[in-house]
mmCIF file of C-alpha atoms in Angstrom:
data_model
loop_
_atom_site.group_PDB
_atom_site.id
_atom_site.type_symbol
_atom_site.label_atom_id
_atom_site.label_comp_id
_atom_site.label_asym_id
_atom_site.label_seq_id
_atom_site.Cartn_x
_atom_site.Cartn_y
_atom_site.Cartn_z
ATOM 1 C CA UNK A 1 0.000 0.000 0.000
ATOM 2 C CA UNK A 2 1.255 3.458 -0.891
ATOM 3 C CA UNK A 3 -0.398 6.846 -0.987
ATOM 4 C CA UNK A 4 1.088 7.416 -4.473
ATOM 5 C CA UNK A 5 0.596 3.934 -5.974
ATOM 6 C CA UNK A 6 -2.710 2.090 -6.068
ATOM 7 C CA UNK A 7 -2.897 -1.543 -4.934
ATOM 8 C CA UNK A 8 -5.843 -3.810 -5.708
ATOM 9 C CA UNK A 9 -5.893 -5.938 -2.563
ATOM 10 C CA UNK A 10 -5.661 -5.213 1.160
ATOM 11 C CA UNK A 11 -2.459 -6.531 2.740
ATOM 12 C CA UNK A 12 -1.225 -6.984 6.285
ATOM 13 C CA UNK A 13 0.258 -3.667 7.467
ATOM 14 C CA UNK A 14 -1.815 -1.461 5.128
ATOM 15 C CA UNK A 15 -3.599 1.691 6.211
ATOM 16 C CA UNK A 16 -7.199 1.535 4.973
ATOM 17 C CA UNK A 17 -10.201 3.843 5.289
ATOM 18 C CA UNK A 18 -13.376 2.376 6.809
ATOM 19 C CA UNK A 19 -16.248 4.213 5.108
ATOM 20 C CA UNK A 20 -19.566 4.209 6.969
ATOM 21 C CA UNK A 21 -20.951 7.274 5.163
ATOM 22 C CA UNK A 22 -19.887 10.640 3.762
ATOM 23 C CA UNK A 23 -19.882 12.115 7.258
ATOM 24 C CA UNK A 24 -18.516 9.024 9.006
ATOM 25 C CA UNK A 25 -15.215 7.306 8.203
ATOM 26 C CA UNK A 26 -11.949 6.549 9.952
ATOM 27 C CA UNK A 27 -8.516 5.034 9.198
ATOM 28 C CA UNK A 28 -7.507 1.594 10.391
ATOM 29 C CA UNK A 29 -4.149 -0.199 10.484
ATOM 30 C CA UNK A 30 -4.663 -3.704 9.091
ATOM 31 C CA UNK A 31 -3.064 -6.516 11.116
ATOM 32 C CA UNK A 32 -3.582 -10.293 11.306
ATOM 33 C CA UNK A 33 -5.666 -11.241 14.357
ATOM 34 C CA UNK A 34 -6.904 -7.683 15.009
ATOM 35 C CA UNK A 35 -10.541 -6.594 15.166
ATOM 36 C CA UNK A 36 -12.109 -3.161 14.685
ATOM 37 C CA UNK A 37 -15.341 -2.109 16.378
ATOM 38 C CA UNK A 38 -17.954 -0.110 14.431
ATOM 39 C CA UNK A 39 -21.580 0.804 15.125
ATOM 40 C CA UNK A 40 -22.528 -2.003 12.723
ATOM 41 C CA UNK A 41 -20.485 -4.601 14.590
ATOM 42 C CA UNK A 42 -16.992 -6.099 14.518
ATOM 43 C CA UNK A 43 -14.644 -6.200 11.498
ATOM 44 C CA UNK A 44 -12.114 -9.055 11.704
ATOM 45 C CA UNK A 45 -8.972 -8.099 9.822
ATOM 46 C CA UNK A 46 -7.813 -11.657 9.081
ATOM 47 C CA UNK A 47 -11.059 -12.797 7.462
ATOM 48 C CA UNK A 48 -12.889 -9.597 6.493
ATOM 49 C CA UNK A 49 -10.039 -7.399 5.183
ATOM 50 C CA UNK A 50 -6.778 -9.126 4.244
ATOM 51 C CA UNK A 51 -6.923 -10.443 0.700
ATOM 52 C CA UNK A 52 -10.099 -8.516 -0.191
ATOM 53 C CA UNK A 53 -10.104 -5.853 -2.902
ATOM 54 C CA UNK A 54 -10.129 -2.173 -2.011
ATOM 55 C CA UNK A 55 -13.621 -0.794 -2.513
ATOM 56 C CA UNK A 56 -15.223 -4.014 -1.263
ATOM 57 C CA UNK A 57 -18.343 -3.983 0.868
ATOM 58 C CA UNK A 58 -17.643 -5.742 4.173
ATOM 59 C CA UNK A 59 -20.460 -7.128 6.315
ATOM 60 C CA UNK A 60 -19.966 -6.550 10.048
ATOM 61 C CA UNK A 61 -20.974 -8.910 12.871
ATOM 62 C CA UNK A 62 -24.325 -7.157 13.502
ATOM 63 C CA UNK A 63 -25.368 -7.449 9.868
ATOM 64 C CA UNK A 64 -24.553 -3.893 8.818
ATOM 65 C CA UNK A 65 -21.899 -3.195 6.207
ATOM 66 C CA UNK A 66 -19.114 -0.720 5.415
ATOM 67 C CA UNK A 67 -16.831 -0.014 2.464
ATOM 68 C CA UNK A 68 -13.038 -0.359 2.724
ATOM 69 C CA UNK A 69 -11.314 2.332 0.658
ATOM 70 C CA UNK A 70 -7.745 2.767 -0.565
ATOM 71 C CA UNK A 71 -6.162 5.786 1.181
ATOM 72 C CA UNK A 72 -5.621 9.017 -0.745
ATOM 73 C CA UNK A 73 -4.303 12.415 0.437
ATOM 74 C CA UNK A 74 -7.867 13.762 0.301
ATOM 75 C CA UNK A 75 -9.251 10.958 2.480
ATOM 76 C CA UNK A 76 -6.264 11.232 4.827
ATOM 77 C CA UNK A 77 -6.920 14.963 5.285
ATOM 78 C CA UNK A 78 -10.430 14.120 6.523
ATOM 79 C CA UNK A 79 -9.302 11.316 8.837
ATOM 80 C CA UNK A 80 -5.759 12.014 10.072
ATOM 81 C CA UNK A 81 -4.906 12.381 13.777
ATOM 82 C CA UNK A 82 -4.671 16.124 14.468
ATOM 83 C CA UNK A 83 -1.382 17.183 16.031
ATOM 84 C CA UNK A 84 -1.851 20.762 14.812
ATOM 85 C CA UNK A 85 -4.370 22.779 12.836
ATOM 86 C CA UNK A 86 -4.353 21.454 9.262
ATOM 87 C CA UNK A 87 -4.942 22.645 5.722
ATOM 88 C CA UNK A 88 -7.968 21.207 3.906
ATOM 89 C CA UNK A 89 -8.470 20.339 0.254
ATOM 90 C CA UNK A 90 -9.938 23.754 -0.620
ATOM 91 C CA UNK A 91 -6.660 25.545 0.206
ATOM 92 C CA UNK A 92 -4.442 22.610 -0.821
ATOM 93 C CA UNK A 93 -5.823 22.614 -4.367
ATOM 94 C CA UNK A 94 -5.046 26.306 -4.985
ATOM 95 C CA UNK A 95 -1.596 25.940 -3.367
ATOM 96 C CA UNK A 96 -0.681 23.072 -5.685
ATOM 97 C CA UNK A 97 -1.872 24.996 -8.753
ATOM 98 C CA UNK A 98 -0.333 28.379 -7.917
ATOM 99 C CA UNK A 99 3.048 26.827 -7.024
ATOM 100 C CA UNK A 100 2.988 25.179 -10.478
ATOM 101 C CA UNK A 101 3.855 21.757 -9.058
ATOM 102 C CA UNK A 102 4.147 18.674 -11.258
ATOM 103 C CA UNK A 103 5.849 15.238 -11.227
ATOM 104 C CA UNK A 104 9.571 15.808 -10.694
ATOM 105 C CA UNK A 105 9.253 19.110 -8.795
ATOM 106 C CA UNK A 106 11.407 19.781 -5.721
ATOM 107 C CA UNK A 107 9.425 21.352 -2.864
ATOM 108 C CA UNK A 108 10.442 22.724 0.542
ATOM 109 C CA UNK A 109 7.841 22.945 3.316
ATOM 110 C CA UNK A 110 7.741 24.320 6.857
ATOM 111 C CA UNK A 111 6.161 23.288 9.145
ATOM 112 C CA UNK A 112 5.139 19.719 8.669
ATOM 113 C CA UNK A 113 2.448 19.711 11.368
ATOM 114 C CA UNK A 114 -0.031 16.864 10.944
ATOM 115 C CA UNK A 115 1.101 16.126 7.385
ATOM 116 C CA UNK A 116 -2.127 17.022 5.572
ATOM 117 C CA UNK A 117 -0.480 19.190 2.902
ATOM 118 C CA UNK A 118 2.659 17.017 2.904
ATOM 119 C CA UNK A 119 0.796 13.974 1.573
ATOM 120 C CA UNK A 120 -0.793 16.029 -1.217
ATOM 121 C CA UNK A 121 2.584 17.534 -2.193
ATOM 122 C CA UNK A 122 4.228 14.096 -2.259
ATOM 123 C CA UNK A 123 1.472 12.680 -4.486
ATOM 124 C CA UNK A 124 1.847 15.655 -6.863
ATOM 125 C CA UNK A 125 5.656 15.479 -7.283
ATOM 126 C CA UNK A 126 5.879 11.655 -7.413
ATOM 127 C CA UNK A 127 7.517 9.560 -8.777
ATOM 128 C CA UNK A 128 10.704 11.570 -9.458
ATOM 129 C CA UNK A 129 10.267 14.677 -7.318
ATOM 130 C CA UNK A 130 11.072 15.213 -3.638
ATOM 131 C CA UNK A 131 9.692 17.026 -0.606
ATOM 132 C CA UNK A 132 11.985 18.572 2.016
ATOM 133 C CA UNK A 133 9.835 19.300 5.057
ATOM 134 C CA UNK A 134 11.040 21.028 8.230
ATOM 135 C CA UNK A 135 9.316 20.709 11.611
ATOM 136 C CA UNK A 136 10.387 22.668 14.712
ATOM 137 C CA UNK A 137 8.754 20.272 17.208
ATOM 138 C CA UNK A 138 10.803 17.074 17.664
ATOM 139 C CA UNK A 139 7.927 14.712 18.538
ATOM 140 C CA UNK A 140 5.846 15.924 15.594
ATOM 141 C CA UNK A 141 8.823 15.448 13.268
ATOM 142 C CA UNK A 142 9.349 11.879 14.502
ATOM 143 C CA UNK A 143 5.646 11.076 14.125
ATOM 144 C CA UNK A 144 5.675 12.477 10.583
ATOM 145 C CA UNK A 145 8.638 10.239 9.654
ATOM 146 C CA UNK A 146 6.785 7.229 11.047
ATOM 147 C CA UNK A 147 3.631 8.015 9.064
ATOM 148 C CA UNK A 148 5.527 8.563 5.800
ATOM 149 C CA UNK A 149 7.249 5.202 6.309
ATOM 150 C CA UNK A 150 3.937 3.424 7.017
ATOM 151 C CA UNK A 151 2.334 5.042 3.977
ATOM 152 C CA UNK A 152 5.077 3.932 1.596
ATOM 153 C CA UNK A 153 6.337 7.409 0.630
ATOM 154 C CA UNK A 154 9.515 7.725 2.756
ATOM 155 C CA UNK A 155 11.688 7.665 -0.410
ATOM 156 C CA UNK A 156 9.956 10.848 -1.634
ATOM 157 C CA UNK A 157 10.322 12.970 1.514
ATOM 158 C CA UNK A 158 13.055 14.156 3.886
ATOM 159 C CA UNK A 159 11.920 15.288 7.350
ATOM 160 C CA UNK A 160 14.225 17.628 9.283
ATOM 161 C CA UNK A 161 13.773 18.724 12.885
ATOM 162 C CA UNK A 162 15.102 22.290 13.153
ATOM 163 C CA UNK A 163 14.071 25.953 13.293
ATOM 164 C CA UNK A 164 13.630 27.076 9.696
ATOM 165 C CA UNK A 165 13.846 30.756 10.707
ATOM 166 C CA UNK A 166 17.395 30.198 12.035
ATOM 167 C CA UNK A 167 18.731 27.220 10.100
ATOM 168 C CA UNK A 168 16.767 27.208 6.842
ATOM 169 C CA UNK A 169 15.738 24.118 4.878
ATOM 170 C CA UNK A 170 19.132 22.443 4.560
ATOM 171 C CA UNK A 171 19.201 22.761 0.741
ATOM 172 C CA UNK A 172 20.348 25.502 -1.630
ATOM 173 C CA UNK A 173 19.247 26.580 -5.114
ATOM 174 C CA UNK A 174 17.333 23.393 -5.983
ATOM 175 C CA UNK A 175 13.687 23.949 -4.974
ATOM 176 C CA UNK A 176 10.999 24.744 -7.531
ATOM 177 C CA UNK A 177 8.665 25.901 -4.757
ATOM 178 C CA UNK A 178 8.629 26.740 -1.050
ATOM 179 C CA UNK A 179 5.646 26.661 1.272
ATOM 180 C CA UNK A 180 5.606 28.350 4.699
ATOM 181 C CA UNK A 181 3.050 27.678 7.441
ATOM 182 C CA UNK A 182 4.761 29.121 10.516
ATOM 183 C CA UNK A 183 3.928 31.925 13.016
ATOM 184 C CA UNK A 184 6.531 34.374 11.651
ATOM 185 C CA UNK A 185 7.059 33.579 7.947
ATOM 186 C CA UNK A 186 8.809 36.905 7.295
ATOM 187 C CA UNK A 187 11.802 35.605 9.269
ATOM 188 C CA UNK A 188 12.190 32.649 6.867
ATOM 189 C CA UNK A 189 11.902 34.525 3.549
ATOM 190 C CA UNK A 190 15.704 34.818 3.213
ATOM 191 C CA UNK A 191 16.173 31.077 3.766
ATOM 192 C CA UNK A 192 13.346 30.368 1.297
ATOM 193 C CA UNK A 193 15.088 32.481 -1.323
ATOM 194 C CA UNK A 194 18.327 30.526 -0.761
ATOM 195 C CA UNK A 195 16.516 27.192 -1.147
ATOM 196 C CA UNK A 196 14.766 28.187 -4.380
ATOM 197 C CA UNK A 197 16.333 27.627 -7.781
ATOM 198 C CA UNK A 198 18.244 30.518 -9.316
ATOM 199 C CA UNK A 199 15.285 32.030 -11.147
ATOM 200 C CA UNK A 200 11.540 31.489 -11.427
ATOM 201 C CA UNK A 201 10.938 29.612 -8.168
ATOM 202 C CA UNK A 202 7.567 30.129 -6.479
ATOM 203 C CA UNK A 203 6.836 30.735 -2.801
ATOM 204 C CA UNK A 204 3.602 30.534 -0.798
ATOM 205 C CA UNK A 205 2.957 31.615 2.778
ATOM 206 C CA UNK A 206 -0.177 30.654 4.739
ATOM 207 C CA UNK A 207 -1.148 33.020 7.564
ATOM 208 C CA UNK A 208 -4.435 33.405 9.472
ATOM 209 C CA UNK A 209 -3.892 37.085 10.377
ATOM 210 C CA UNK A 210 -3.611 40.026 7.979
ATOM 211 C CA UNK A 211 -0.813 41.563 10.096
ATOM 212 C CA UNK A 212 1.315 38.486 9.346
ATOM 213 C CA UNK A 213 0.552 38.927 5.657
ATOM 214 C CA UNK A 214 1.656 42.586 5.709
ATOM 215 C CA UNK A 215 5.030 41.813 7.299
ATOM 216 C CA UNK A 216 5.559 38.847 4.971
ATOM 217 C CA UNK A 217 4.854 40.949 1.872
ATOM 218 C CA UNK A 218 7.341 43.600 3.039
ATOM 219 C CA UNK A 219 9.994 40.907 3.568
ATOM 220 C CA UNK A 220 9.318 39.477 0.114
ATOM 221 C CA UNK A 221 9.802 42.898 -1.475
ATOM 222 C CA UNK A 222 13.056 43.416 0.437
ATOM 223 C CA UNK A 223 14.408 40.093 -0.899
ATOM 224 C CA UNK A 224 13.496 40.915 -4.494
ATOM 225 C CA UNK A 225 10.408 38.732 -4.969
ATOM 226 C CA UNK A 226 7.922 39.869 -7.613
ATOM 227 C CA UNK A 227 4.308 39.082 -8.576
ATOM 228 C CA UNK A 228 3.308 39.264 -4.898
ATOM 229 C CA UNK A 229 -0.402 38.638 -4.376
ATOM 230 C CA UNK A 230 -2.632 37.420 -1.553
ATOM 231 C CA UNK A 231 -5.726 35.224 -1.885
ATOM 232 C CA UNK A 232 -8.453 34.068 0.474
ATOM 233 C CA UNK A 233 -10.420 30.984 -0.549
ATOM 234 C CA UNK A 234 -14.026 30.831 0.697
ATOM 235 C CA UNK A 235 -16.080 27.756 -0.204
ATOM 236 C CA UNK A 236 -19.782 28.379 -0.844
ATOM 237 C CA UNK A 237 -21.867 25.227 -1.309
ATOM 238 C CA UNK A 238 -25.172 25.262 -3.223
ATOM 239 C CA UNK A 239 -28.036 22.860 -2.590
ATOM 240 C CA UNK A 240 -29.621 21.851 -5.925
ATOM 241 C CA UNK A 241 -33.305 20.975 -5.527
ATOM 242 C CA UNK A 242 -36.551 20.790 -7.490
ATOM 243 C CA UNK A 243 -39.081 23.550 -6.833
ATOM 244 C CA UNK A 244 -42.655 24.106 -8.071
ATOM 245 C CA UNK A 245 -43.746 27.538 -9.265
ATOM 246 C CA UNK A 246 -47.214 28.708 -10.240
ATOM 247 C CA UNK A 247 -47.834 29.429 -13.913
ATOM 248 C CA UNK A 248 -48.891 33.074 -14.232
ATOM 249 C CA UNK A 249 -52.433 33.692 -15.476
ATOM 250 C CA UNK A 250 -51.968 35.614 -18.721
ATOM 251 C CA UNK A 251 -55.498 35.141 -20.024
ATOM 252 C CA UNK A 252 -56.885 32.839 -22.718
ATOM 253 C CA UNK A 253 -53.569 32.439 -24.548
ATOM 254 C CA UNK A 254 -52.054 30.762 -21.491
ATOM 255 C CA UNK A 255 -54.647 27.973 -21.757
ATOM 256 C CA UNK A 256 -53.456 27.046 -25.250
ATOM 257 C CA UNK A 257 -51.077 24.081 -25.054
ATOM 258 C CA UNK A 258 -48.989 25.507 -27.856
ATOM 259 C CA UNK A 259 -47.973 28.363 -25.599
ATOM 260 C CA UNK A 260 -45.968 25.928 -23.494
ATOM 261 C CA UNK A 261 -43.513 25.458 -26.354
ATOM 262 C CA UNK A 262 -44.204 21.705 -26.765
ATOM 263 C CA UNK A 263 -45.333 19.964 -29.920
ATOM 264 C CA UNK A 264 -48.594 18.165 -29.057
ATOM 265 C CA UNK A 265 -48.122 15.803 -31.985
ATOM 266 C CA UNK A 266 -44.891 14.490 -30.499
ATOM 267 C CA UNK A 267 -45.679 11.896 -27.748
ATOM 268 C CA UNK A 268 -42.137 12.061 -26.377
ATOM 269 C CA UNK A 269 -42.477 15.815 -25.965
ATOM 270 C CA UNK A 270 -45.744 15.427 -24.054
ATOM 271 C CA UNK A 271 -44.246 12.786 -21.762
ATOM 272 C CA UNK A 272 -41.167 14.856 -20.922
ATOM 273 C CA UNK A 273 -43.092 18.034 -20.192
ATOM 274 C CA UNK A 274 -42.533 19.352 -16.682
ATOM 275 C CA UNK A 275 -45.620 21.568 -16.953
ATOM 276 C CA UNK A 276 -48.731 20.616 -14.965
ATOM 277 C CA UNK A 277 -51.499 22.687 -16.532
ATOM 278 C CA UNK A 278 -54.258 21.146 -14.416
ATOM 279 C CA UNK A 279 -52.611 22.258 -11.197
ATOM 280 C CA UNK A 280 -51.225 25.463 -12.735
ATOM 281 C CA UNK A 281 -47.630 24.787 -11.648
ATOM 282 C CA UNK A 282 -44.294 24.039 -13.303
ATOM 283 C CA UNK A 283 -41.239 22.325 -11.847
ATOM 284 C CA UNK A 284 -37.716 23.767 -12.119
ATOM 285 C CA UNK A 285 -34.233 22.915 -10.855
ATOM 286 C CA UNK A 286 -32.923 25.590 -8.527
ATOM 287 C CA UNK A 287 -29.611 26.145 -6.749
ATOM 288 C CA UNK A 288 -29.877 27.636 -3.268
ATOM 289 C CA UNK A 289 -26.813 28.460 -1.126
ATOM 290 C CA UNK A 290 -26.688 26.922 2.327
ATOM 291 C CA UNK A 291 -27.538 29.245 5.184
ATOM 292 C CA UNK A 292 -24.131 28.651 6.760
ATOM 293 C CA UNK A 293 -20.777 28.446 4.976
ATOM 294 C CA UNK A 294 -17.175 27.761 5.947
ATOM 295 C CA UNK A 295 -15.594 31.043 6.971
ATOM 296 C CA UNK A 296 -12.038 32.371 7.016
ATOM 297 C CA UNK A 297 -9.224 29.822 7.260
ATOM 298 C CA UNK A 298 -6.174 31.833 6.254
ATOM 299 C CA UNK A 299 -4.551 34.111 3.683
ATOM 300 C CA UNK A 300 -2.361 32.621 0.949
ATOM 301 C CA UNK A 301 0.434 34.916 -0.225
ATOM 302 C CA UNK A 302 2.254 33.944 -3.438
ATOM 303 C CA UNK A 303 5.377 35.414 -5.044
ATOM 304 C CA UNK A 304 8.039 34.609 -7.656
ATOM 305 C CA UNK A 305 11.819 34.711 -7.324
ATOM 306 C CA UNK A 306 13.569 36.720 -10.035
#
């Protein structure tokens, strides 16, 4: 099992996602002789998981069933153990695009945190690229190394435990992109510039407060970065539903079937009509935004080295 290579069957030692529903799933480490408890009953790894295909429906001891999914960075983001605040797919997608990442890219990241963005970056630069990630906290750095090893991506990532603001990333003039998610990113801009390739490298800084953004932009200007811009991604979800509206009474002409725009001689047209002239209503598809939406997560500041 690897987060960058798909495997058909579940093996001993794999990390799999137990899917109970869109709002209910969790990761599980597959081991011979182990059982996992769910609200639908027990899942026995030896008989119910190992050797089965990913995507299979597994029946639990109480008669209910779950799906066992192959792990992806997106699923891991929704299910990972939180050691810090994490980035979600909404921000991760724009970061990957704006940093112009592709297979073979070299990326530097600080800090590693819970590894949500790290897994997405590794999947993007695989199989020939590399991620250099720096984490200030020793225990979080060790846990990140352990997870990358378990997920089969340790050959694509180097984890370093040090203060990036003082010691940098440990590489020079090789990175295609640098990402900063630290309390004082302006103190690491010089080290980011040293890590980036000679010309054209991209940098991104994630900060929740606008004061951090202001100081970071000033530091970027001082170090000669250009094309500096800041984005805020707000996700607004629409609920698509069918609604019924009354047909307006426009007099005698409205009673004529031809005014509906359908050919009465065509049976298929009559059958597909959404008009209900007897009740005086018509059905339409409508998109309505949800009353609540995800609010501010952070500001993303991008720039280019020249």
